[in-house]
Amino acid sequence: MSHRTALHHARKAAAAVVITVAAFGLTACQGGGTSAAPSSTSAGTQQSATAAAKTTQGSADKTTQGSADKAPSANHKKSGLRCTDQINYAGDPRSNADINTIGEKTGHCPTPEKAGAPANPPKKPGVRCTDQINYAGDPRSNADINTIGEKTGHCPAVHH
């Protein structure tokens, strides 16, 4: 087996592991330890996560090494608390309502943004972030960028 083929298989295997871990993480967070019926928000999040997993799986060939380390971190939203009551968003250009809505929809509080940074544009329904914004020069894979857009409802800023 050539070096190139071995590297190709290793990348595919790494992408499959990342997808599996993410799927189990989403499944673990779905229940929240309660026996209540899932809300429509949970169902919408589940559909978005499924779509993101399909996008990631379809783009596994484009995945670059180390891209999983560069994904932005988000804090798990605590039940009954608003994101703005959990994290200090002082200087964030987004409104508290927008921040809390992202937290309700995704189950994770978004990472605070700096006041000088441009606000991330909302993700258009049915359109991938990579089809909406030119990410040329961004070190992250298209799958990572599109997954962030699916999870947060906003396309991430371009990293150079």
Coordinates of C-alpha atoms in Angstrom, one line a residue:
M1 CA 0.0 0.0 0.0
S2 CA 1.5 3.3 -1.0
H3 CA 2.1 6.1 1.5
R4 CA -0.6 8.3 -0.1
T5 CA -3.2 5.5 0.1
A6 CA -2.3 4.8 3.7
L7 CA -2.6 8.5 4.5
H8 CA -6.0 8.6 2.7
H9 CA -7.3 5.7 4.8
A10 CA -6.0 7.2 8.0
R11 CA -7.8 10.5 7.3
K12 CA -11.0 8.7 6.6
A13 CA -10.7 6.7 9.8
A14 CA -10.0 9.8 11.8
A15 CA -13.0 11.5 10.3
A16 CA -15.2 8.5 11.1
V17 CA -14.0 8.6 14.7
V18 CA -14.7 12.3 15.1
I19 CA -18.2 11.8 13.6
T20 CA -18.9 8.9 15.9
V21 CA -17.7 10.8 19.0
A22 CA -19.7 13.8 18.1
A23 CA -22.8 11.7 17.5
F24 CA -22.4 10.0 20.9
G25 CA -21.9 13.4 22.5
L26 CA -25.1 14.7 21.0
T27 CA -27.0 11.6 22.0
A28 CA -25.7 11.9 25.6
C29 CA -26.8 15.6 25.8
Q30 CA -30.2 14.9 24.4
G31 CA -31.8 13.3 27.4
G32 CA -30.5 15.7 30.0
G33 CA -31.5 13.2 32.8
T34 CA -35.2 14.0 32.7
S35 CA -38.1 11.7 31.6
A36 CA -40.0 14.6 29.9
A37 CA -41.0 14.3 26.3
P38 CA -38.6 16.0 23.9
S39 CA -39.6 19.5 22.9
S40 CA -39.9 20.8 19.3
T41 CA -36.6 22.6 19.9
S42 CA -34.9 19.3 20.7
A43 CA -36.3 17.7 17.6
G44 CA -35.1 20.7 15.5
T45 CA -31.6 20.4 17.0
Q46 CA -31.6 16.7 16.4
Q47 CA -32.5 17.2 12.7
S48 CA -29.7 19.9 12.4
A49 CA -27.2 17.6 14.1
T50 CA -28.2 14.8 11.7
A51 CA -27.8 17.1 8.7
A52 CA -24.4 18.3 10.0
A53 CA -23.3 14.7 10.5
K54 CA -24.2 13.9 6.9
T55 CA -22.4 17.0 5.7
T56 CA -19.3 16.0 7.7
Q57 CA -19.5 12.4 6.5
G58 CA -19.8 13.5 2.8
S59 CA -16.8 15.8 3.1
A60 CA -14.6 13.4 5.0
D61 CA -12.2 13.3 2.0
K62 CA -11.6 17.0 2.4
T63 CA -10.8 16.8 6.1
T64 CA -7.3 18.0 7.1
Q65 CA -5.2 16.8 10.0
G66 CA -5.7 18.9 13.1
S67 CA -8.9 20.5 12.0
A68 CA -10.8 19.0 15.0
D69 CA -8.5 20.9 17.3
K70 CA -9.4 24.3 15.8
A71 CA -13.2 24.0 16.2
P72 CA -14.5 26.8 18.5
S73 CA -15.5 25.8 22.0
A74 CA -19.0 26.3 23.3
N75 CA -20.3 25.8 26.8
H76 CA -23.1 23.4 27.5
K77 CA -26.2 25.4 28.4
K78 CA -27.4 24.7 32.0
S79 CA -31.1 23.9 32.2
G80 CA -33.2 26.8 33.4
L81 CA -30.5 29.4 33.0
R82 CA -29.9 31.8 30.2
C83 CA -26.5 31.9 28.5
T84 CA -26.2 35.5 29.5
D85 CA -26.6 34.5 33.1
Q86 CA -23.9 31.8 32.7
I87 CA -21.1 33.6 30.7
N88 CA -19.9 37.2 30.7
Y89 CA -20.9 38.6 27.3
A90 CA -19.7 42.2 28.1
G91 CA -18.6 43.8 24.8
D92 CA -20.3 41.2 22.6
P93 CA -22.0 43.0 19.7
R94 CA -24.9 40.6 19.7
S95 CA -28.0 41.3 21.8
N96 CA -28.8 39.2 24.9
A97 CA -31.9 37.9 23.1
D98 CA -29.8 36.6 20.2
I99 CA -27.2 35.0 22.5
N100 CA -29.9 33.3 24.6
T101 CA -31.8 32.2 21.5
I102 CA -28.7 30.5 20.1
G103 CA -28.3 28.7 23.5
E104 CA -31.9 27.6 23.5
K105 CA -31.7 26.2 19.9
T106 CA -28.4 24.5 20.2
G107 CA -28.1 23.5 23.9
H108 CA -24.8 25.3 24.0
C109 CA -23.9 28.9 24.9
P110 CA -22.0 30.6 22.0
T111 CA -18.5 31.8 22.6
P112 CA -18.4 35.5 23.4
E113 CA -17.3 37.8 20.5
K114 CA -15.2 40.9 20.7
A115 CA -16.9 44.2 20.1
G116 CA -14.6 45.1 17.2
A117 CA -15.2 41.8 15.4
P118 CA -17.9 41.7 12.8
A119 CA -21.0 39.8 13.8
N120 CA -21.4 36.5 12.1
P121 CA -24.1 36.5 9.5
P122 CA -27.1 34.3 10.1
K123 CA -27.0 31.0 8.2
K124 CA -29.5 31.0 5.4
P125 CA -31.9 28.0 5.6
G126 CA -30.9 25.2 3.2
V127 CA -27.6 27.0 2.3
R128 CA -24.2 25.8 3.6
C129 CA -22.0 28.5 5.1
T130 CA -19.3 27.6 2.6
D131 CA -21.7 28.4 -0.2
Q132 CA -22.8 31.6 1.5
I133 CA -19.3 33.1 2.4
N134 CA -15.9 32.8 0.7
Y135 CA -13.7 30.9 3.2
A136 CA -10.6 30.8 0.9
G137 CA -7.5 30.7 3.1
D138 CA -9.4 29.4 6.2
P139 CA -7.4 26.5 7.6
R140 CA -10.6 24.7 8.8
S141 CA -12.3 22.1 6.6
N142 CA -15.6 22.9 4.9
A143 CA -17.3 20.2 7.0
D144 CA -16.1 21.9 10.2
I145 CA -17.3 25.3 9.0
N146 CA -20.7 24.0 7.9
T147 CA -21.2 22.1 11.2
I148 CA -20.6 25.3 13.2
G149 CA -23.2 27.0 11.0
E150 CA -25.7 24.2 11.6
K151 CA -25.1 24.2 15.4
T152 CA -25.2 27.9 16.0
G153 CA -27.4 29.2 13.2
H154 CA -24.6 31.7 12.3
C155 CA -21.8 31.2 9.8
P156 CA -18.4 31.5 11.6
A157 CA -16.0 34.3 10.8
V158 CA -13.2 33.5 8.3
H159 CA -9.9 32.6 10.0
H160 CA -6.7 33.4 8.2

